[in-house]
Structures are given as structure tokens and as C-alpha cells.
C-alpha positions as a LaTeX table, in Angstrom:
\begin{tabular}{lrrr}
\hline
Residue & $x$ (\AA) & $y$ (\AA) & $z$ (\AA) \\
\hline
Met1 & 179.11 & 154.13 & 159.02 \\
Thr2 & 179.23 & 156.52 & 161.95 \\
Phe3 & 180.13 & 156.12 & 165.61 \\
Lys4 & 176.54 & 156.76 & 166.70 \\
Tyr5 & 175.36 & 153.92 & 164.45 \\
Leu6 & 177.96 & 151.60 & 166.00 \\
Leu7 & 176.86 & 152.60 & 169.52 \\
Val8 & 173.26 & 151.68 & 168.76 \\
Gln9 & 174.22 & 148.45 & 167.01 \\
Ser10 & 176.49 & 147.41 & 169.90 \\
Gly11 & 173.78 & 148.19 & 172.43 \\
Ile12 & 171.15 & 146.11 & 170.65 \\
Val13 & 173.49 & 143.14 & 170.26 \\
Ala14 & 174.65 & 143.40 & 173.89 \\
Ile15 & 171.05 & 143.44 & 175.13 \\
Leu16 & 170.15 & 140.40 & 173.04 \\
Val17 & 173.22 & 138.42 & 174.12 \\
Thr18 & 172.65 & 139.35 & 177.77 \\
Leu19 & 169.02 & 138.23 & 177.57 \\
Ile20 & 170.07 & 134.93 & 176.02 \\
Gln21 & 172.72 & 134.47 & 178.71 \\
Val22 & 170.33 & 135.27 & 181.57 \\
Phe23 & 167.24 & 133.35 & 180.47 \\
Trp24 & 168.66 & 130.34 & 178.64 \\
Met25 & 172.18 & 129.70 & 179.91 \\
Glu26 & 171.92 & 130.29 & 183.65 \\
Glu27 & 169.89 & 128.36 & 186.15 \\
Asn28 & 169.83 & 131.08 & 188.82 \\
Pro29 & 170.35 & 134.43 & 187.07 \\
Glu30 & 171.76 & 137.29 & 189.09 \\
Leu31 & 171.17 & 140.88 & 188.05 \\
Leu32 & 174.65 & 142.09 & 189.01 \\
Lys33 & 176.38 & 139.37 & 186.99 \\
Ala34 & 174.12 & 140.14 & 184.02 \\
Leu35 & 174.90 & 143.87 & 184.28 \\
Ile36 & 178.65 & 143.24 & 184.46 \\
Phe37 & 178.41 & 140.87 & 181.48 \\
Phe38 & 176.43 & 143.51 & 179.53 \\
Val39 & 178.98 & 146.26 & 180.18 \\
Ile40 & 181.98 & 144.08 & 179.31 \\
Phe41 & 180.37 & 142.65 & 176.19 \\
Tyr42 & 179.21 & 146.11 & 175.06 \\
Ala43 & 182.70 & 147.61 & 175.45 \\
Val44 & 184.52 & 144.75 & 173.74 \\
Tyr45 & 182.03 & 144.55 & 170.84 \\
Leu46 & 182.16 & 148.33 & 170.32 \\
Leu47 & 185.96 & 148.22 & 170.34 \\
Ile48 & 185.98 & 145.45 & 167.72 \\
Leu49 & 183.55 & 147.37 & 165.50 \\
Cys50 & 185.53 & 150.61 & 165.82 \\
Leu51 & 188.74 & 148.83 & 164.87 \\
Met52 & 187.04 & 147.07 & 161.98 \\
Tyr53 & 185.59 & 150.29 & 160.51 \\
Lys54 & 188.63 & 152.44 & 161.45 \\
Ile55 & 186.65 & 154.82 & 163.64 \\
Asn56 & 188.55 & 156.56 & 166.45 \\
Pro57 & 186.32 & 158.78 & 168.61 \\
Phe58 & 189.30 & 159.96 & 170.67 \\
Lys59 & 190.81 & 161.64 & 167.59 \\
Lys60 & 187.44 & 163.11 & 166.51 \\
Asn61 & 187.23 & 160.61 & 163.65 \\
Phe62 & 183.55 & 159.68 & 163.83 \\
Lys63 & 183.07 & 158.58 & 160.22 \\
Ser64 & 184.39 & 155.47 & 158.57 \\
Pro65 & 186.40 & 155.66 & 155.33 \\
Tyr66 & 184.33 & 152.71 & 154.12 \\
Lys67 & 180.82 & 153.26 & 152.77 \\
\hline
\end{tabular}
């Protein structure tokens, strides 16, 4: 598991969740609210994945000790 893989995975999940939120959960979707939701969800989900796989990009640790 590498940091690049987690970036892509987080991006795909954030796009899917944002689309669900915009098209199914809101009556009058606003683009700015959707963009803010996407950025916050992306950052939080990436943080959770990095903590789970023990990846720290700030210390140049881009590979997980788990396989």
C-alpha cells in the first residue's frame, strides 16, 4: 500500500460520496457546498487511511509496513 494508491482511492470515494450527496440527498444542490464537502471529506478520509496503514508523507514514509 503506497501513498499514491491511497490518494487515488480517497479521490474516487470522495467523488462518489459527493455525487450521492448532491443528487440524492439535497433538494437544491449548490456547487460551492458540494465542493467544500468534497474537500473536507477527501482530507478526513485520506487522514483516516494514512493512520490506518501507518503512512506518514511528512516523514517521507510513503510505504505501509503492511502488505
